[in-house]
PDB file of C-alpha atoms and ligand atoms in Angstrom:
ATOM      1  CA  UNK A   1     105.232 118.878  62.645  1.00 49.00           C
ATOM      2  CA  UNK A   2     108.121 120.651  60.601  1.00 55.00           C
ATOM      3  CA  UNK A   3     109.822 118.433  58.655  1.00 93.00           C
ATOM      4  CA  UNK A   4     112.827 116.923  59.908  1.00 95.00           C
ATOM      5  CA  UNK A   5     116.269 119.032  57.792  1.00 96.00           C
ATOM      6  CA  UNK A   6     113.569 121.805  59.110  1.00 96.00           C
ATOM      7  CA  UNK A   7     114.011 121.069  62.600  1.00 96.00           C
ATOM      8  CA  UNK A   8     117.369 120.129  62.672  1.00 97.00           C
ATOM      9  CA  UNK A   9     118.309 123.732  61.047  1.00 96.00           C
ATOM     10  CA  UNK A  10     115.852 125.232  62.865  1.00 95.00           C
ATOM     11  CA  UNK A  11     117.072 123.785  66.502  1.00 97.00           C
ATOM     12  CA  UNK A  12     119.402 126.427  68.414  1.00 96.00           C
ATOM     13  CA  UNK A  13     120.727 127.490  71.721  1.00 95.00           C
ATOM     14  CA  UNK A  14     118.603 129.917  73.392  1.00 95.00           C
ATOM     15  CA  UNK A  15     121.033 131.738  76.169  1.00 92.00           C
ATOM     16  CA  UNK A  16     118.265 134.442  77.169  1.00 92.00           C
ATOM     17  CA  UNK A  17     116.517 134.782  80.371  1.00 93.00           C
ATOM     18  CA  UNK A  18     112.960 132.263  80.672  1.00 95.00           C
ATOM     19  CA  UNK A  19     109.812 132.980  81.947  1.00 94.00           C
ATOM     20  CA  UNK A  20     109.287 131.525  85.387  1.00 91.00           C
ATOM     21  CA  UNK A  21     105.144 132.043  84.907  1.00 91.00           C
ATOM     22  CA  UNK A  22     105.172 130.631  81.585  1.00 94.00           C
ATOM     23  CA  UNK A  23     106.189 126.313  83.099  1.00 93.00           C
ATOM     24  CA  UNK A  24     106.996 123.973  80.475  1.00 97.00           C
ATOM     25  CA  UNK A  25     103.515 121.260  80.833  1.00 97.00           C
ATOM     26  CA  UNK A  26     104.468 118.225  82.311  1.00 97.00           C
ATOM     27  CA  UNK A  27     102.958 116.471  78.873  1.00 98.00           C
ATOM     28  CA  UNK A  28     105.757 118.278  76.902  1.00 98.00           C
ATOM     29  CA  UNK A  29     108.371 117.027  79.581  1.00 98.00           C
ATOM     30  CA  UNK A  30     107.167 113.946  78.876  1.00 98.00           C
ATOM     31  CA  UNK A  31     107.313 113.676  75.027  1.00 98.00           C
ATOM     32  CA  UNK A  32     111.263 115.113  75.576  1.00 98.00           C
ATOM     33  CA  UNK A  33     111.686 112.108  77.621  1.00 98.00           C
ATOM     34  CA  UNK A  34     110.308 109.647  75.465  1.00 98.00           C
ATOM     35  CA  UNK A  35     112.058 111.109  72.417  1.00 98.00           C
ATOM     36  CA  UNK A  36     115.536 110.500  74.542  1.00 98.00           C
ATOM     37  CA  UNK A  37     114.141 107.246  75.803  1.00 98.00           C
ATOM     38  CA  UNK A  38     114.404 106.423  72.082  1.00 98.00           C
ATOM     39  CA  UNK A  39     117.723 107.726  71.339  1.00 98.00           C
ATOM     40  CA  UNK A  40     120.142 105.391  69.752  1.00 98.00           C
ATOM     41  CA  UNK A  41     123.196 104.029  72.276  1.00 97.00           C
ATOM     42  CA  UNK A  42     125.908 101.896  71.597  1.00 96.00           C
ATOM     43  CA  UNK A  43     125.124  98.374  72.765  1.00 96.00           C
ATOM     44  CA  UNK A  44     121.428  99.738  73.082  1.00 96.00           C
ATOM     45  CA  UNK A  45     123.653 100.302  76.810  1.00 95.00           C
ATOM     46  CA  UNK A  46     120.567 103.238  77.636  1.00 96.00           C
ATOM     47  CA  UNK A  47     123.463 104.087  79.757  1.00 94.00           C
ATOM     48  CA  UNK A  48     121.880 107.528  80.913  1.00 97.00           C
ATOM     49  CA  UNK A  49     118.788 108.652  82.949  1.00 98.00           C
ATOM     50  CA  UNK A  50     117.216 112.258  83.502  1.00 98.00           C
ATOM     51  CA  UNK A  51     116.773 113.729  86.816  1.00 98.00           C
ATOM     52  CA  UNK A  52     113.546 116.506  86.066  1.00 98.00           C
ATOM     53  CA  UNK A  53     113.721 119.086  88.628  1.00 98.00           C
ATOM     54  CA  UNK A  54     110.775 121.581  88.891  1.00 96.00           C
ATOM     55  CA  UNK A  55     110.422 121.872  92.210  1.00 96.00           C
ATOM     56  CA  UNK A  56     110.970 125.671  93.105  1.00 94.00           C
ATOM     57  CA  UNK A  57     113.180 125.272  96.184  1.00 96.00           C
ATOM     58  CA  UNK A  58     115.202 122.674  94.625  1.00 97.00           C
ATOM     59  CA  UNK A  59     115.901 124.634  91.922  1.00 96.00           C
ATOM     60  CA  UNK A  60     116.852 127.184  94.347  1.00 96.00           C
ATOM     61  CA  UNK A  61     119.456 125.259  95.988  1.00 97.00           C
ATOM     62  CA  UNK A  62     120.966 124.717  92.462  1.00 98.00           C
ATOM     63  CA  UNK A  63     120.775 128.152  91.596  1.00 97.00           C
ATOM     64  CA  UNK A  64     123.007 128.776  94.775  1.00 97.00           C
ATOM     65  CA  UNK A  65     125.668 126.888  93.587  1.00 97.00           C
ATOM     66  CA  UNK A  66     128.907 128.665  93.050  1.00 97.00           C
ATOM     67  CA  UNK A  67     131.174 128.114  90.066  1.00 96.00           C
ATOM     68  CA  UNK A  68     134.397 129.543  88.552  1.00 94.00           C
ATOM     69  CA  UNK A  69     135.302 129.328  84.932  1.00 93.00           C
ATOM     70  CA  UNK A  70     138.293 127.404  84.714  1.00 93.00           C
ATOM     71  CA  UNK A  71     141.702 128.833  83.362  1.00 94.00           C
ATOM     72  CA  UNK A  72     141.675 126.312  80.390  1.00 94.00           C
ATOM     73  CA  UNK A  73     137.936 127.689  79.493  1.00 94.00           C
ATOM     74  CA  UNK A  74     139.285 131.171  79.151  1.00 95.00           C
ATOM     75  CA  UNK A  75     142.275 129.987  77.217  1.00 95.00           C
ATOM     76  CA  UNK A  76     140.839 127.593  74.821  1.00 95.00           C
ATOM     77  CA  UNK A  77     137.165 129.249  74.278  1.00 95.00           C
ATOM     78  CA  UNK A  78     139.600 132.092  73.104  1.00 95.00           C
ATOM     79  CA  UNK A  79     140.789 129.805  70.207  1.00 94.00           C
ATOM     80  CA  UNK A  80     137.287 129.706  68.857  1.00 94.00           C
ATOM     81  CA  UNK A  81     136.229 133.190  68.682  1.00 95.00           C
ATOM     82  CA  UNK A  82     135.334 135.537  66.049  1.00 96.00           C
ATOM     83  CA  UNK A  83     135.766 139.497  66.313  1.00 94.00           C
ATOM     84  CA  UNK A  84     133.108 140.350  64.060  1.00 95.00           C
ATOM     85  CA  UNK A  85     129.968 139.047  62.076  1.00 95.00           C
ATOM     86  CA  UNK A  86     131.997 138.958  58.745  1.00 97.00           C
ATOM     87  CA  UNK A  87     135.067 136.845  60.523  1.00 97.00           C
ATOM     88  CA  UNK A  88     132.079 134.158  61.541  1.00 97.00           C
ATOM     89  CA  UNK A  89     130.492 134.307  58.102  1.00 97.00           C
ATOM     90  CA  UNK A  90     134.362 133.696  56.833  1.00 97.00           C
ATOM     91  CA  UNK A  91     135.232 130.868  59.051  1.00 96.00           C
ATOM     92  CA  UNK A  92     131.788 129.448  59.143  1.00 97.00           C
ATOM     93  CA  UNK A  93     132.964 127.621  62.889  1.00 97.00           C
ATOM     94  CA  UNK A  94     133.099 128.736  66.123  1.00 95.00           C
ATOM     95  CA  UNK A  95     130.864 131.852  68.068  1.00 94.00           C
ATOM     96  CA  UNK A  96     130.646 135.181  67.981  1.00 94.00           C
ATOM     97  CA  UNK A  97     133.256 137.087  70.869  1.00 93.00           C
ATOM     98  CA  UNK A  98     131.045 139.483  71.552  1.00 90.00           C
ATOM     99  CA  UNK A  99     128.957 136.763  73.922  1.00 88.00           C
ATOM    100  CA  UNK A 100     131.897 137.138  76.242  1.00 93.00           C
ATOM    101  CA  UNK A 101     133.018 139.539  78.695  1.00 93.00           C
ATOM    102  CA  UNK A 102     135.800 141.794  77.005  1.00 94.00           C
ATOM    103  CA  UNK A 103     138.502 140.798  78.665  1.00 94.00           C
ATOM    104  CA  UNK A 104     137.753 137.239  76.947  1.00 94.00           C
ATOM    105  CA  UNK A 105     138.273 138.606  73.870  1.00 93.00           C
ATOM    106  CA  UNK A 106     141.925 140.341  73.871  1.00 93.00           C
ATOM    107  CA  UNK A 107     144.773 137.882  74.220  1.00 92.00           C
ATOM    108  CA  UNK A 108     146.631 140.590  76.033  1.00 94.00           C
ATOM    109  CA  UNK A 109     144.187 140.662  78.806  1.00 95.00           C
ATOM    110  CA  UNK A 110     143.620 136.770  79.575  1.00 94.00           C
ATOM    111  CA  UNK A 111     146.209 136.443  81.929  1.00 95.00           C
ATOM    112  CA  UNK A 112     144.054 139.149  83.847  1.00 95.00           C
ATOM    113  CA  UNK A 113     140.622 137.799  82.973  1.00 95.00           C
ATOM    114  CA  UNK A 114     141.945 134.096  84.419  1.00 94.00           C
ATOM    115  CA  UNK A 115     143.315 135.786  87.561  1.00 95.00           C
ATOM    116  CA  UNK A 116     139.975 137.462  88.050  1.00 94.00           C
ATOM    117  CA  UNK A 117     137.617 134.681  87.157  1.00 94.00           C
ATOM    118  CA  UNK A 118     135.435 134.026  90.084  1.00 93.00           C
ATOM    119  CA  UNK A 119     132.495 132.295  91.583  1.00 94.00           C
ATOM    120  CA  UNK A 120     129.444 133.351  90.525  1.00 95.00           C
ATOM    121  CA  UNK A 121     126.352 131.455  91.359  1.00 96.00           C
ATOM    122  CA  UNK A 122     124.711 128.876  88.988  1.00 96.00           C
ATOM    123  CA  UNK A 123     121.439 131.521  89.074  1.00 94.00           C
ATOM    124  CA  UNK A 124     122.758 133.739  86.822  1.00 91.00           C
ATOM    125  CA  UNK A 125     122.763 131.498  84.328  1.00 89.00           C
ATOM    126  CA  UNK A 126     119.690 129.530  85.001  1.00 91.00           C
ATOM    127  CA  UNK A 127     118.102 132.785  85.549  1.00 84.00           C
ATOM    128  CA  UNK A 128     113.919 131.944  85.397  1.00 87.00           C
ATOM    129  CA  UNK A 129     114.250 128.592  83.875  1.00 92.00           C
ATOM    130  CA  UNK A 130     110.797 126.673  85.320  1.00 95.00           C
ATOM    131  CA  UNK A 131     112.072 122.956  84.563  1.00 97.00           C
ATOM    132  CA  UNK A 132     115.760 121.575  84.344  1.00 98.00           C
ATOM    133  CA  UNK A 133     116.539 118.461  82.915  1.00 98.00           C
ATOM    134  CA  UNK A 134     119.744 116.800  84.162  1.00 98.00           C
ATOM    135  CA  UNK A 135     120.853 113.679  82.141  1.00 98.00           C
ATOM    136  CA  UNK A 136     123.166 111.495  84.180  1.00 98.00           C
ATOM    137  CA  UNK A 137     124.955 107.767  83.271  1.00 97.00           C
ATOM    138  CA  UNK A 138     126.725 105.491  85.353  1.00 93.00           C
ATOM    139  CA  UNK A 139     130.266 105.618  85.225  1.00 89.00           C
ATOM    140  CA  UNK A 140     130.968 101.974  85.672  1.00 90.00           C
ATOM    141  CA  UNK A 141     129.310 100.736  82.756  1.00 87.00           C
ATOM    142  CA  UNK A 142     130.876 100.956  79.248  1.00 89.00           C
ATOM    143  CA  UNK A 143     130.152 100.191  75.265  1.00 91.00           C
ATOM    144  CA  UNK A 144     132.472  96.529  75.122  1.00 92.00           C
ATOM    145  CA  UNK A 145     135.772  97.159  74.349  1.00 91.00           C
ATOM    146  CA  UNK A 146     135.424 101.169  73.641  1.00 92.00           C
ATOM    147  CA  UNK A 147     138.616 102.640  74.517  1.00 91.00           C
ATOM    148  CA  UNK A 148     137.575 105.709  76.955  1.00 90.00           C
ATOM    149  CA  UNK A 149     134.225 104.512  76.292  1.00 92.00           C
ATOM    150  CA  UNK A 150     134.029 107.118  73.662  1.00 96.00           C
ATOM    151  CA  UNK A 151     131.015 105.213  72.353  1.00 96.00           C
ATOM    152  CA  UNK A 152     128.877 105.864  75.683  1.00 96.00           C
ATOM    153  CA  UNK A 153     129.937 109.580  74.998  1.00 97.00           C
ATOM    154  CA  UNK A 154     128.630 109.447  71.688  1.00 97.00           C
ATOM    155  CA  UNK A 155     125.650 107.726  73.250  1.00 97.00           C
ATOM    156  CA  UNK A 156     124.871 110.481  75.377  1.00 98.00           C
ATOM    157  CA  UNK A 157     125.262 113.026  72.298  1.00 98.00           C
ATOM    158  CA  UNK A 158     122.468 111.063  71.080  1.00 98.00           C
ATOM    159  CA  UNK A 159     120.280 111.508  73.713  1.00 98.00           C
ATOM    160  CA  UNK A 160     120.751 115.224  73.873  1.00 98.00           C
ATOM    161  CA  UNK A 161     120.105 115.498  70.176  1.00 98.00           C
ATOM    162  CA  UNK A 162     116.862 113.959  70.491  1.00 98.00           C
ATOM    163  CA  UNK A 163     115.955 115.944  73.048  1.00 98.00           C
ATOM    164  CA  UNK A 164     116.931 119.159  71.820  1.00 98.00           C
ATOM    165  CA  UNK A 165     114.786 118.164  68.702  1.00 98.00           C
ATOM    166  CA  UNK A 166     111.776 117.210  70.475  1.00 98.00           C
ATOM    167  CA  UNK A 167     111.818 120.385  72.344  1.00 98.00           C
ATOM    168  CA  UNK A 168     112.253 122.579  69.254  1.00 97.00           C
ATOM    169  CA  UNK A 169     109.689 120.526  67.545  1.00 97.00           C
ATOM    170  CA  UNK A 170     106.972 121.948  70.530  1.00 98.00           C
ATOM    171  CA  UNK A 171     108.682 125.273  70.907  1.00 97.00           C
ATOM    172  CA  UNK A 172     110.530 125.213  73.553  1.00 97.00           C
ATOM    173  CA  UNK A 173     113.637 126.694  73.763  1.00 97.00           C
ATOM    174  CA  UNK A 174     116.830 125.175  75.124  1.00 97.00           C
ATOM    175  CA  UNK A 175     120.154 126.041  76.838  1.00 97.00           C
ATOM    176  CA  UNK A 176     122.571 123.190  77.570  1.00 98.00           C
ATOM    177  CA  UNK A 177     125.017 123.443  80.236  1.00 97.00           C
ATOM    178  CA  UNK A 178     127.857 121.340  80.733  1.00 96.00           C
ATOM    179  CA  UNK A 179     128.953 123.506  83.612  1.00 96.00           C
ATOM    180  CA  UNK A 180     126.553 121.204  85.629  1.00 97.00           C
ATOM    181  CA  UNK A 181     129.439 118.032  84.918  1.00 97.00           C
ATOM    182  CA  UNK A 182     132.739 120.239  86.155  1.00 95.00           C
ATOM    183  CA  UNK A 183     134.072 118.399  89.076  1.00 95.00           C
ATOM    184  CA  UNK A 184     132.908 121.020  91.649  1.00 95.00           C
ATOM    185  CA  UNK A 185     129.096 122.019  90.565  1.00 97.00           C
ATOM    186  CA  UNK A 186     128.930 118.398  90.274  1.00 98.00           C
ATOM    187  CA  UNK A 187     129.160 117.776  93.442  1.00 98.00           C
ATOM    188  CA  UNK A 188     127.019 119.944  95.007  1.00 98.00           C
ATOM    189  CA  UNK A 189     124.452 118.693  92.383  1.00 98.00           C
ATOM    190  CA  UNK A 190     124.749 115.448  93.585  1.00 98.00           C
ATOM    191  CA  UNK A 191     124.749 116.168  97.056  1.00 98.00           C
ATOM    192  CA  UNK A 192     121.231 118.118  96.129  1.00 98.00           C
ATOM    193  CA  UNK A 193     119.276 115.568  94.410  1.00 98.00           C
ATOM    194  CA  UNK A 194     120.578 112.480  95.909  1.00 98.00           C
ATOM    195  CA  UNK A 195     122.915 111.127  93.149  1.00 98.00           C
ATOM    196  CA  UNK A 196     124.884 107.990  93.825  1.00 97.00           C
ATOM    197  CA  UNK A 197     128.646 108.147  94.159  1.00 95.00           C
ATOM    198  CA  UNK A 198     128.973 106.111  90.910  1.00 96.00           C
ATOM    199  CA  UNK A 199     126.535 107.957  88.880  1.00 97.00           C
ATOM    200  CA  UNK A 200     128.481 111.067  86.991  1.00 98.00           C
ATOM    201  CA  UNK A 201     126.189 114.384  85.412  1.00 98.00           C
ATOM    202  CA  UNK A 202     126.595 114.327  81.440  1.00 98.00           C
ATOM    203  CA  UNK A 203     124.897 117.212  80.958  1.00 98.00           C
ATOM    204  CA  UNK A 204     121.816 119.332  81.649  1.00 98.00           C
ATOM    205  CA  UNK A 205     118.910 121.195  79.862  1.00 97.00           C
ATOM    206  CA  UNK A 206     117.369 124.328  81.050  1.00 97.00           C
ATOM    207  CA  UNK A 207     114.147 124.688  79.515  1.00 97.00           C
ATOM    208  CA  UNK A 208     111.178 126.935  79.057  1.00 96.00           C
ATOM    209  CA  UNK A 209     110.300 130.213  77.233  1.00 96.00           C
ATOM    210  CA  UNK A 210     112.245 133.499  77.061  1.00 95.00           C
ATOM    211  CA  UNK A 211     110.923 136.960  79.044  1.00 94.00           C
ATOM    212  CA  UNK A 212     110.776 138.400  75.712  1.00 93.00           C
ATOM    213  CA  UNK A 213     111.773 137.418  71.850  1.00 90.00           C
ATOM    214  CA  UNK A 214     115.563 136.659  71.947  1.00 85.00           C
ATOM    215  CA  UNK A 215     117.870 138.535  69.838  1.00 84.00           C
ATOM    216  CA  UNK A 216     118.672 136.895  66.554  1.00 85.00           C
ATOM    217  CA  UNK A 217     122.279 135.452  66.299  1.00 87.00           C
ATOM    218  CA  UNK A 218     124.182 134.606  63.727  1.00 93.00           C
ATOM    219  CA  UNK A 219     124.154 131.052  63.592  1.00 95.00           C
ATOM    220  CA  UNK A 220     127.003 129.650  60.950  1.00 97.00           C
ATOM    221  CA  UNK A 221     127.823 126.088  59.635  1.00 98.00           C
ATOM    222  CA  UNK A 222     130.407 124.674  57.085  1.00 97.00           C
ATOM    223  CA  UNK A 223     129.599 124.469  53.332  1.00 96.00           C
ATOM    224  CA  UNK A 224     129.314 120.854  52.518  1.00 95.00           C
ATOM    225  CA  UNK A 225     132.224 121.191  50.246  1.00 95.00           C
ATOM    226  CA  UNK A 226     134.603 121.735  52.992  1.00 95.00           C
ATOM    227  CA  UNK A 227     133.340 118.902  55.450  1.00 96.00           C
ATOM    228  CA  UNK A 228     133.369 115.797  52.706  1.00 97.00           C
ATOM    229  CA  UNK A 229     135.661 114.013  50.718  1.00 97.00           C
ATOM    230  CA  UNK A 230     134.623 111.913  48.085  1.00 96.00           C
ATOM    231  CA  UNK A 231     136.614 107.994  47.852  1.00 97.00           C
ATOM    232  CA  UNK A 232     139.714 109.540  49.216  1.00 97.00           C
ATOM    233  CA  UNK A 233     140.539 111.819  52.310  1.00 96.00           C
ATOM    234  CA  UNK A 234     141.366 115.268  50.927  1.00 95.00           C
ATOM    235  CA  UNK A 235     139.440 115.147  47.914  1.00 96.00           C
ATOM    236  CA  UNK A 236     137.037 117.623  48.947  1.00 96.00           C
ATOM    237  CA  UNK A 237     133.707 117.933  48.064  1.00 93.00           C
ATOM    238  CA  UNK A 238     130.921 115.304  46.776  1.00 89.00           C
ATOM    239  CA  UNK A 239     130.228 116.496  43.188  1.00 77.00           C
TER     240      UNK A 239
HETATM  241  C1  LIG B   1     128.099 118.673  73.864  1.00 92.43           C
HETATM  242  C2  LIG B   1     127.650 120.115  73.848  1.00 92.43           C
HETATM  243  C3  LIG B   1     127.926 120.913  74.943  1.00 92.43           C
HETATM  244  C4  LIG B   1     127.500 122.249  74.985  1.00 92.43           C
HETATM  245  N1  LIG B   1     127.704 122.993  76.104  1.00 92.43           N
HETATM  246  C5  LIG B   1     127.228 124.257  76.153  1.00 92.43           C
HETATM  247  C6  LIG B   1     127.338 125.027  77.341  1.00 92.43           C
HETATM  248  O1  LIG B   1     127.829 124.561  78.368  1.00 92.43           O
HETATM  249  N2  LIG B   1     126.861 126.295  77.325  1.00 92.43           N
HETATM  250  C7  LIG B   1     126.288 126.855  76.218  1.00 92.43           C
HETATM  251  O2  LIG B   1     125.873 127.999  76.269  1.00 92.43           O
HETATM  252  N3  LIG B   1     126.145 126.128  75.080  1.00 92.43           N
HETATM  253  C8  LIG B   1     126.597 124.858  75.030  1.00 92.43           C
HETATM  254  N4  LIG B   1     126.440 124.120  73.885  1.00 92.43           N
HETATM  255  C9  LIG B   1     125.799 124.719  72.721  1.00 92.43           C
HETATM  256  C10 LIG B   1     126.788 125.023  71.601  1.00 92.43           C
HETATM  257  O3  LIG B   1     127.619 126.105  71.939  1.00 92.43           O
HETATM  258  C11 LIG B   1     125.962 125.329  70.370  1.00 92.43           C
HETATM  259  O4  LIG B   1     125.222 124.183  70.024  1.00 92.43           O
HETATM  260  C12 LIG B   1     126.806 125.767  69.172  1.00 92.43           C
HETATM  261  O5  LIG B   1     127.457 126.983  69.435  1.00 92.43           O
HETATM  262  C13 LIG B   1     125.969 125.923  67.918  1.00 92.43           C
HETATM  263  O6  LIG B   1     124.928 126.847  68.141  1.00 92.43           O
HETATM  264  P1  LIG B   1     123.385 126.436  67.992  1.00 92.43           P
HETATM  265  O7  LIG B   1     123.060 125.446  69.076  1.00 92.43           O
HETATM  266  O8  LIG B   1     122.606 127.717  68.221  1.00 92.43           O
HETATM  267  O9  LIG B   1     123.215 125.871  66.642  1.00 92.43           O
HETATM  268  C14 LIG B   1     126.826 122.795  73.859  1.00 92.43           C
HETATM  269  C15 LIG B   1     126.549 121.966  72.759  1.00 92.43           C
HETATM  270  C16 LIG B   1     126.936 120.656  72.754  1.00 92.43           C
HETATM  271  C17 LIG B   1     126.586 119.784  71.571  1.00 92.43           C
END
């Protein structure tokens, strides 16, 4: 086992195509579980639980599902792009423009790129995955007194961080998609696998092993200068 700054630096989102021949073992799924069934919540609430789907057809069905990135995507994932590798390494926050389609990327053409946004089935994206993981809390229960219940939110941050972790940990790459939560993929998902009216999708992980060695990306971070202050807010850095 790498130690743990190792895995945590290490962890990353792999967006490439997985092997459908190469499954994730059911021992492995396991250990992800447990390592989220250990996650810390607010209220120790455990206000989440994981639909595993590995059945082919099933994930079929999901695969089938249609969905449209939204206007305010377009807009606002604009406000967090980079034009090139030294604009990334400059602002040290936000991804790399060249993930997106073109159109993405040039603020004169995002009227056009929102009017032409459309459907495209979930398949593309969960192109060969052998084993999604689809993390799901109820609704009606919150952390006492959190206002939005931000603190279940945070909760469920938790859980997907020790996931992630644990997967990295036995080499298993990761893709999260929070498409699976937008108001219409949701409920098709739900409608799939059974989920009860009061139960909303946080989140889900595809999982496996790419067709072939993704392609490195730059991955930045802030220094740790610019995201501390020591005693006082705005006195930057910690010595
Ligand atoms: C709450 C949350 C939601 C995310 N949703 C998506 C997503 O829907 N699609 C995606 O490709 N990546 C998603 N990501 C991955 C982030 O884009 C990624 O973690 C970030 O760009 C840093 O890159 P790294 O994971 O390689 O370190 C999400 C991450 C988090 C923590």
């Amino acid at each position: 086992m790498t130690d743990i700054l190792k895995l945590i630096q290490q962890r990353q989102s792999t967006r490439a195509v997985y092997d459908p021949n190469r499954p994730v073992a059911k021992e492995e799924v396991r250990q992800i579980i447990e390592a989220a069934r250990w996650a810390p919540t607010a209220h120790n609430m455990q206000n989440f639980e994981i639909l595993i789907v590995d059945d082919k057809e099933v994930l079929e069905k999901i695969g089938n599902i249609k969905s449209q990135v939204s206007e305010a995507f377009i807009r606002e994932n604009y406000q967090q792009l980079s034009f090139s590798e030294e604009e990334l390494l400059q602002k040290k926050v936000g991804i790399l423009g060249t993930v997106f389609p073109p159109d993405w990327r040039d603020p004169a053409k995002l009227d056009k790129a929102v009017r032409e946004s459309r459907p495209t089935p979930l398949k593309q994206r969960i192109k060969g995955c052998p084993v999604l993981l689809i993390v799901v809390y109820d609704a009606r229960k919150r952390a006492p007194a959190s206002k939005g219940d931000v603190l279940g939110f945070i909760s469920l941050g938790c859980v997907m961080e020790n996931m992630w972790l644990m997967a990295q940990s036995l080499g298993i790459s990761v893709h999260v998609l929070t498409v699976f939560a937008a108001d219409a993929v949701e409920k098709e998902v739900k409608q799939i696998l059974s989920i009860p009216d009061y139960m909303k999708v946080a989140f889900a992980f595809r999982m496996g092993h790419p067709v072939s060695k993704p392609a490195k990306h730059l991955r930045v971070r802030r220094d740790m200068e610019m995201l501390t202050c020591h005693n006082r807010f705005g006195n930057k850095g910690f010595g």
